[in-house]
């Protein structure tokens, strides 16, 4: 299926079938990407007047740098798993449009206050909401506020008739290989975010992909030099897994994304170069926001470990999570998980 970028915003088209159901500061906004799938057989004789044109399938992607495509460079910017998935959603001959609203550094608040509004105006048939890691890296992290915001986004999108795509993610402390006292607080936060995502996915009937752990997390060939974002191979794997889940539901009719990358995985030299250049800047920006609190959290980990009271930290996190889930819905069991590599 050939993809092209139209010259202006898409006009309204008949809706396709859909499943109903229920950085420190604000990141820099960028113009949404509009992608329209071309039709096979252009130039052929027009169809009979009694045949209606195929409805346009619309896909909107909300989130942060993972969905923006960081780690999968192409000429002119980033591509990423959402763009790869978009190319395989519609059947040959069916027009399809893709709008990537994700912005690097976005928090759940940004998705709720900005991206969701734009997505609802776009009226997508499929909408992905993958966000939360940046929240865990902020001193303002509050699982209750995060749950309420995500619940509002999921409710609004599904009420509009969009099929919801969600994913739970690995914690950044594990990915960066931080020392245990620093990694544990981040892991605890990310587990809470994933629990909220699991609950909301079940509540709203989302197509959910579990990518929080498993062999793929440890496979260096799937990750970019920064160790926080998938490389091209990783983005392709995420896109292919989402495509398989959607195809099983009859929601993806195009060819699945290819697994094999066009570019080689990053070398150790590339990883070191990133750490000495962009990585240093990233750590410096995060240090002013997260580092003071992270050091306090690490000190608490060491103090409770020395006293043999580490379970208290887990209990506090569990109580906060329970209150957050109770605030958005009656707690529900997690949906069946589609794990990477299975």
Coordinates of C-alpha atoms in Angstrom, one line a residue:
X1 CA 0.0 0.0 0.0
X2 CA 1.5 3.3 -1.1
X3 CA 1.4 6.1 1.5
X4 CA 1.5 9.8 0.7
X5 CA 1.3 13.1 2.7
X6 CA -1.7 15.2 1.6
X7 CA -1.3 18.9 1.2
X8 CA -3.9 19.9 3.8
X9 CA -6.1 18.6 6.5
X10 CA -8.3 15.7 5.5
X11 CA -12.0 16.3 4.7
X12 CA -14.7 14.4 6.4
X13 CA -15.2 10.9 5.1
X14 CA -17.7 8.1 6.0
X15 CA -16.5 6.5 9.1
X16 CA -15.2 2.9 9.0
X17 CA -16.5 0.2 11.3
X18 CA -15.4 0.7 14.9
X19 CA -15.8 -1.0 18.3
X20 CA -17.9 1.0 20.7
X21 CA -17.6 0.8 24.4
X22 CA -17.3 2.5 26.9
X23 CA 10.6 17.1 30.3
X24 CA 9.8 19.4 33.1
X25 CA 7.5 21.9 31.4
X26 CA 5.0 21.4 28.7
X27 CA 6.6 19.7 25.6
X28 CA 6.9 21.6 22.4
X29 CA 4.0 21.1 20.1
X30 CA 4.5 20.0 16.5
X31 CA 2.1 19.8 13.6
X32 CA 0.2 16.4 13.4
X33 CA 1.2 14.2 10.6
X34 CA -1.5 13.3 8.1
X35 CA -1.0 10.2 6.0
X36 CA -3.5 9.0 3.5
X37 CA -3.3 5.5 1.9
X38 CA -3.5 5.6 -1.8
X39 CA -5.9 3.4 -3.7
X40 CA -4.8 0.4 -5.8
X41 CA -5.7 0.5 -9.5
X42 CA -5.7 4.3 -10.0
X43 CA -6.4 5.1 -13.6
X44 CA -8.8 2.3 -14.1
X45 CA -12.4 2.9 -15.3
X46 CA -14.6 4.4 -12.6
X47 CA -16.8 2.0 -10.6
X48 CA -20.5 1.8 -11.2
X49 CA -22.5 4.5 -9.6
X50 CA -24.3 2.0 -7.3
X51 CA -21.0 1.2 -5.6
X52 CA -20.2 3.4 -2.7
X53 CA -16.6 4.3 -2.1
X54 CA -14.8 2.5 0.7
X55 CA -15.0 4.4 4.0
X56 CA -11.8 6.1 5.2
X57 CA -10.1 4.4 8.1
X58 CA -8.6 6.8 10.6
X59 CA -5.9 6.2 13.1
X60 CA -4.8 8.7 15.7
X61 CA -1.8 8.1 18.0
X62 CA -1.5 9.8 21.4
X63 CA 1.5 9.7 23.7
X64 CA 5.1 10.7 24.2
X65 CA 8.4 10.0 22.4
X66 CA 7.8 6.3 22.1
X67 CA 4.8 6.9 19.9
X68 CA 6.4 9.9 18.2
X69 CA 8.9 7.4 16.9
X70 CA 12.1 8.4 18.7
X71 CA 14.7 5.7 18.0
X72 CA 13.5 5.0 14.5
X73 CA 15.0 7.8 12.4
X74 CA 14.0 8.4 8.8
X75 CA 14.8 11.3 6.5
X76 CA 13.2 14.4 7.9
X77 CA 12.4 13.1 11.4
X78 CA 11.1 10.0 13.2
X79 CA 8.8 7.2 12.0
X80 CA 8.1 4.7 14.8
X81 CA 5.7 1.9 15.5
X82 CA 2.5 3.9 15.1
X83 CA 3.4 5.0 11.6
X84 CA 4.5 1.4 10.7
X85 CA 1.2 0.1 12.0
X86 CA -0.8 2.7 10.2
X87 CA 0.4 1.4 6.8
X88 CA -1.1 -2.0 7.4
X89 CA -4.5 -1.2 8.9
X90 CA -6.6 -0.7 5.8
X91 CA -7.3 -3.3 3.1
X92 CA -5.9 -2.7 -0.4
X93 CA -8.1 -0.2 -2.1
X94 CA -9.4 1.3 1.1
X95 CA -8.3 4.9 1.9
X96 CA -6.7 5.3 5.3
X97 CA -5.4 8.3 7.3
X98 CA -3.0 8.6 10.1
X99 CA -2.4 11.4 12.5
X100 CA 0.5 11.3 15.0
X101 CA -0.3 13.6 17.9
X102 CA 2.4 12.2 20.2
X103 CA 5.1 14.7 21.4
X104 CA 8.4 13.9 23.0
X105 CA 8.4 14.5 26.7
X106 CA 4.6 14.5 27.0
X107 CA 3.1 13.7 30.4
X108 CA -0.4 12.2 31.0
X109 CA -1.6 15.8 31.6
X110 CA -0.5 16.8 28.1
X111 CA -2.4 13.9 26.6
X112 CA -5.5 14.7 28.6
X113 CA -5.4 18.5 28.0
X114 CA -4.1 18.8 24.5
X115 CA -3.8 15.6 22.5
X116 CA -7.2 14.1 23.4
X117 CA -8.9 17.3 22.3
X118 CA -7.2 17.2 18.9
X119 CA -7.9 13.4 18.6
X120 CA -11.6 13.9 19.3
X121 CA -11.8 16.6 16.6
X122 CA -10.2 14.2 14.2
X123 CA -12.8 11.5 15.0
X124 CA -10.5 8.4 14.6
X125 CA -11.7 4.8 14.2
X126 CA -8.6 3.6 16.1
X127 CA -6.8 5.6 18.8
X128 CA -3.6 4.5 20.7
X129 CA -2.9 6.0 24.1
X130 CA 0.6 5.0 25.3
X131 CA 2.0 7.3 28.0
X132 CA 3.2 7.4 31.6
X133 CA 6.9 6.8 31.7
X134 CA 7.7 10.5 31.7
X135 CA 5.3 10.9 34.7
X136 CA 7.4 8.5 36.7
X137 CA 10.4 10.7 36.1
X138 CA 8.9 13.8 37.6
X139 CA 8.8 14.9 41.2
X140 CA 5.1 15.7 40.7
X141 CA 4.3 12.0 40.2
X142 CA 0.8 11.2 41.6
X143 CA -0.8 7.9 40.7
X144 CA -4.2 9.2 41.6
X145 CA -4.0 12.2 39.3
X146 CA -2.6 10.0 36.5
X147 CA -5.4 7.5 36.8
X148 CA -8.1 10.1 36.7
X149 CA -6.6 11.8 33.6
X150 CA -6.1 8.5 31.8
X151 CA -9.6 7.4 32.6
X152 CA -11.0 10.6 31.2
X153 CA -9.0 10.2 27.9
X154 CA -10.1 6.5 27.5
X155 CA -13.7 7.3 28.3
X156 CA -13.9 10.2 25.8
X157 CA -12.2 8.3 22.9
X158 CA -14.3 5.1 23.4
X159 CA -17.5 7.1 23.7
X160 CA -16.6 8.7 20.3
X161 CA -16.6 5.2 18.8
X162 CA -12.8 4.7 18.6
X163 CA -11.1 1.3 19.2
X164 CA -8.6 1.9 21.9
X165 CA -5.0 0.6 21.8
X166 CA -3.0 0.6 25.1
X167 CA 0.3 -0.8 26.3
X168 CA 2.2 -1.2 29.6
X169 CA 5.9 -0.4 29.5
X170 CA 9.2 -1.3 31.2
X171 CA 10.4 1.0 33.9
X172 CA 13.3 3.4 33.0
X173 CA 15.4 2.4 35.9
X174 CA 15.7 -1.1 34.6
X175 CA 16.3 0.0 31.1
X176 CA 19.1 2.4 32.1
X177 CA 20.7 -0.1 34.5
X178 CA 20.5 2.2 37.5
X179 CA 21.8 1.1 40.9
X180 CA 19.1 -0.7 42.9
X181 CA 18.3 2.1 45.4
X182 CA 17.6 4.4 42.5
X183 CA 15.9 1.8 40.3
X184 CA 13.5 0.5 42.8
X185 CA 11.4 3.7 43.3
X186 CA 11.1 4.1 39.5
X187 CA 10.1 0.4 39.2
X188 CA 7.5 0.8 41.9
X189 CA 6.0 3.8 40.1
X190 CA 6.0 2.2 36.7
X191 CA 4.3 -0.9 38.2
X192 CA 1.6 1.4 39.5
X193 CA 1.2 3.0 36.1
X194 CA 0.9 -0.4 34.4
X195 CA -1.7 -1.5 36.9
X196 CA -3.8 1.5 36.1
X197 CA -3.4 0.9 32.3
X198 CA -4.4 -2.8 32.8
X199 CA -7.5 -1.8 34.7
X200 CA -8.6 0.8 32.2
X201 CA -7.8 -1.5 29.3
X202 CA -10.2 -4.0 30.7
X203 CA -12.8 -1.4 31.6
X204 CA -12.9 0.1 28.1
X205 CA -12.3 -3.1 26.1
X206 CA -9.0 -1.9 24.7
X207 CA -6.6 -3.9 22.5
X208 CA -3.8 -4.2 25.0
X209 CA -0.1 -5.1 24.4
X210 CA 2.1 -6.1 27.4
X211 CA 5.7 -4.9 26.8
X212 CA 6.7 -4.3 30.3
X213 CA 9.1 -7.3 30.6
X214 CA 10.2 -10.4 28.9
X215 CA 13.2 -11.4 26.8
X216 CA 12.7 -8.4 24.4
X217 CA 13.6 -5.9 27.2
X218 CA 17.1 -7.5 27.5
X219 CA 17.6 -7.8 23.7
X220 CA 20.0 -5.0 22.8
X221 CA 19.2 -5.4 19.1
X222 CA 15.7 -4.1 19.8
X223 CA 16.8 -0.8 21.5
X224 CA 18.3 2.4 20.3
X225 CA 21.6 3.8 21.7
X226 CA 19.8 5.7 24.5
X227 CA 18.4 2.4 26.0
X228 CA 15.1 4.2 26.7
X229 CA 13.5 4.0 23.2
X230 CA 13.2 1.0 20.9
X231 CA 15.4 1.1 17.8
X232 CA 13.9 0.4 14.4
X233 CA 13.7 -3.4 15.0
X234 CA 11.9 -2.7 18.3
X235 CA 9.4 -0.3 16.8
X236 CA 8.7 -2.8 14.0
X237 CA 8.1 -5.6 16.6
X238 CA 5.7 -3.4 18.5
X239 CA 3.9 -2.5 15.3
X240 CA 3.7 -6.2 14.2
X241 CA 2.3 -7.3 17.6
X242 CA -0.4 -4.6 17.6
X243 CA -1.2 -5.5 14.0
X244 CA -1.6 -9.2 14.9
X245 CA -4.0 -8.3 17.8
X246 CA -6.0 -6.0 15.6
X247 CA -6.1 -8.5 12.7
X248 CA -7.4 -11.2 15.1
X249 CA -10.3 -8.8 15.9
X250 CA -11.0 -8.1 12.2
X251 CA -9.7 -4.6 12.7
X252 CA -6.6 -4.7 10.5
X253 CA -6.9 -5.9 6.9
X254 CA -3.6 -4.7 5.3
X255 CA -0.2 -6.4 5.2
X256 CA 1.6 -6.6 8.6
X257 CA 4.7 -4.5 9.1
X258 CA 8.0 -6.2 8.2
X259 CA 10.1 -7.4 11.1
X260 CA 13.5 -7.0 9.5
X261 CA 14.9 -3.4 9.9
X262 CA 16.3 -1.3 7.1
X263 CA 19.1 0.0 9.4
X264 CA 21.6 -2.0 11.6
X265 CA 21.2 -1.9 15.4
X266 CA 23.2 0.7 17.3
X267 CA 26.8 -0.3 18.1
X268 CA 28.4 0.1 21.5
X269 CA 30.3 3.1 20.1
X270 CA 27.0 4.7 19.2
X271 CA 25.7 4.1 22.6
X272 CA 28.7 5.7 24.2
X273 CA 28.5 8.7 21.8
X274 CA 24.9 9.2 22.8
X275 CA 25.8 9.1 26.5
X276 CA 28.6 11.7 26.0
X277 CA 26.4 14.1 23.9
X278 CA 22.6 13.9 23.9
X279 CA 22.5 11.6 27.0
X280 CA 24.4 14.1 29.1
X281 CA 22.0 16.8 28.2
X282 CA 19.0 14.6 28.9
X283 CA 20.4 13.7 32.3
X284 CA 21.1 17.4 33.1
X285 CA 17.5 18.4 32.2
X286 CA 16.0 15.6 34.3
X287 CA 18.4 16.3 37.2
X288 CA 16.8 19.7 38.0
X289 CA 13.4 18.1 38.3
X290 CA 13.8 14.5 39.4
X291 CA 17.2 14.0 40.9
X292 CA 16.6 15.7 44.3
X293 CA 13.5 13.6 44.9
X294 CA 15.0 10.5 43.5
X295 CA 17.9 10.8 45.9
X296 CA 15.4 11.2 48.7
X297 CA 13.6 8.1 47.5
X298 CA 16.9 6.2 47.3
X299 CA 17.9 7.3 50.8
X300 CA 14.5 6.0 52.0
X301 CA 15.2 2.7 50.2
X302 CA 18.6 2.3 52.0
X303 CA 17.2 3.4 55.4
X304 CA 14.3 0.9 55.3
X305 CA 16.6 -1.8 53.9
X306 CA 18.9 -1.3 56.8
X307 CA 16.0 -1.5 59.3
X308 CA 14.4 -4.5 57.6
X309 CA 11.2 -2.5 56.9
X310 CA 11.3 -2.3 53.1
X311 CA 7.9 -3.8 53.0
X312 CA 6.5 -0.5 54.3
X313 CA 7.4 1.2 51.0
X314 CA 5.6 -1.4 49.0
X315 CA 2.6 -1.2 51.2
X316 CA 2.4 2.6 50.8
X317 CA 2.6 2.3 47.1
X318 CA -0.1 -0.4 47.1
X319 CA -2.4 1.7 49.2
X320 CA -1.9 4.7 46.8
X321 CA -2.6 2.5 43.8
X322 CA -5.8 1.0 45.4
X323 CA -7.1 4.5 46.1
X324 CA -6.3 5.5 42.5
X325 CA -8.1 2.6 41.0
X326 CA -11.1 3.1 43.3
X327 CA -11.3 6.7 42.1
X328 CA -11.8 5.8 38.5
X329 CA -13.8 2.6 38.7
X330 CA -14.5 -0.6 40.6
X331 CA -11.2 -2.5 40.5
X332 CA -11.2 -5.1 37.7
X333 CA -8.8 -7.9 37.0
X334 CA -6.2 -7.4 34.3
X335 CA -7.1 -8.4 30.8
X336 CA -5.3 -11.3 29.0
X337 CA -1.9 -10.0 28.1
X338 CA -0.2 -10.3 24.7
X339 CA 3.4 -10.6 25.7
X340 CA 6.3 -9.8 23.4
X341 CA 8.0 -12.9 22.1
X342 CA 5.0 -15.2 22.7

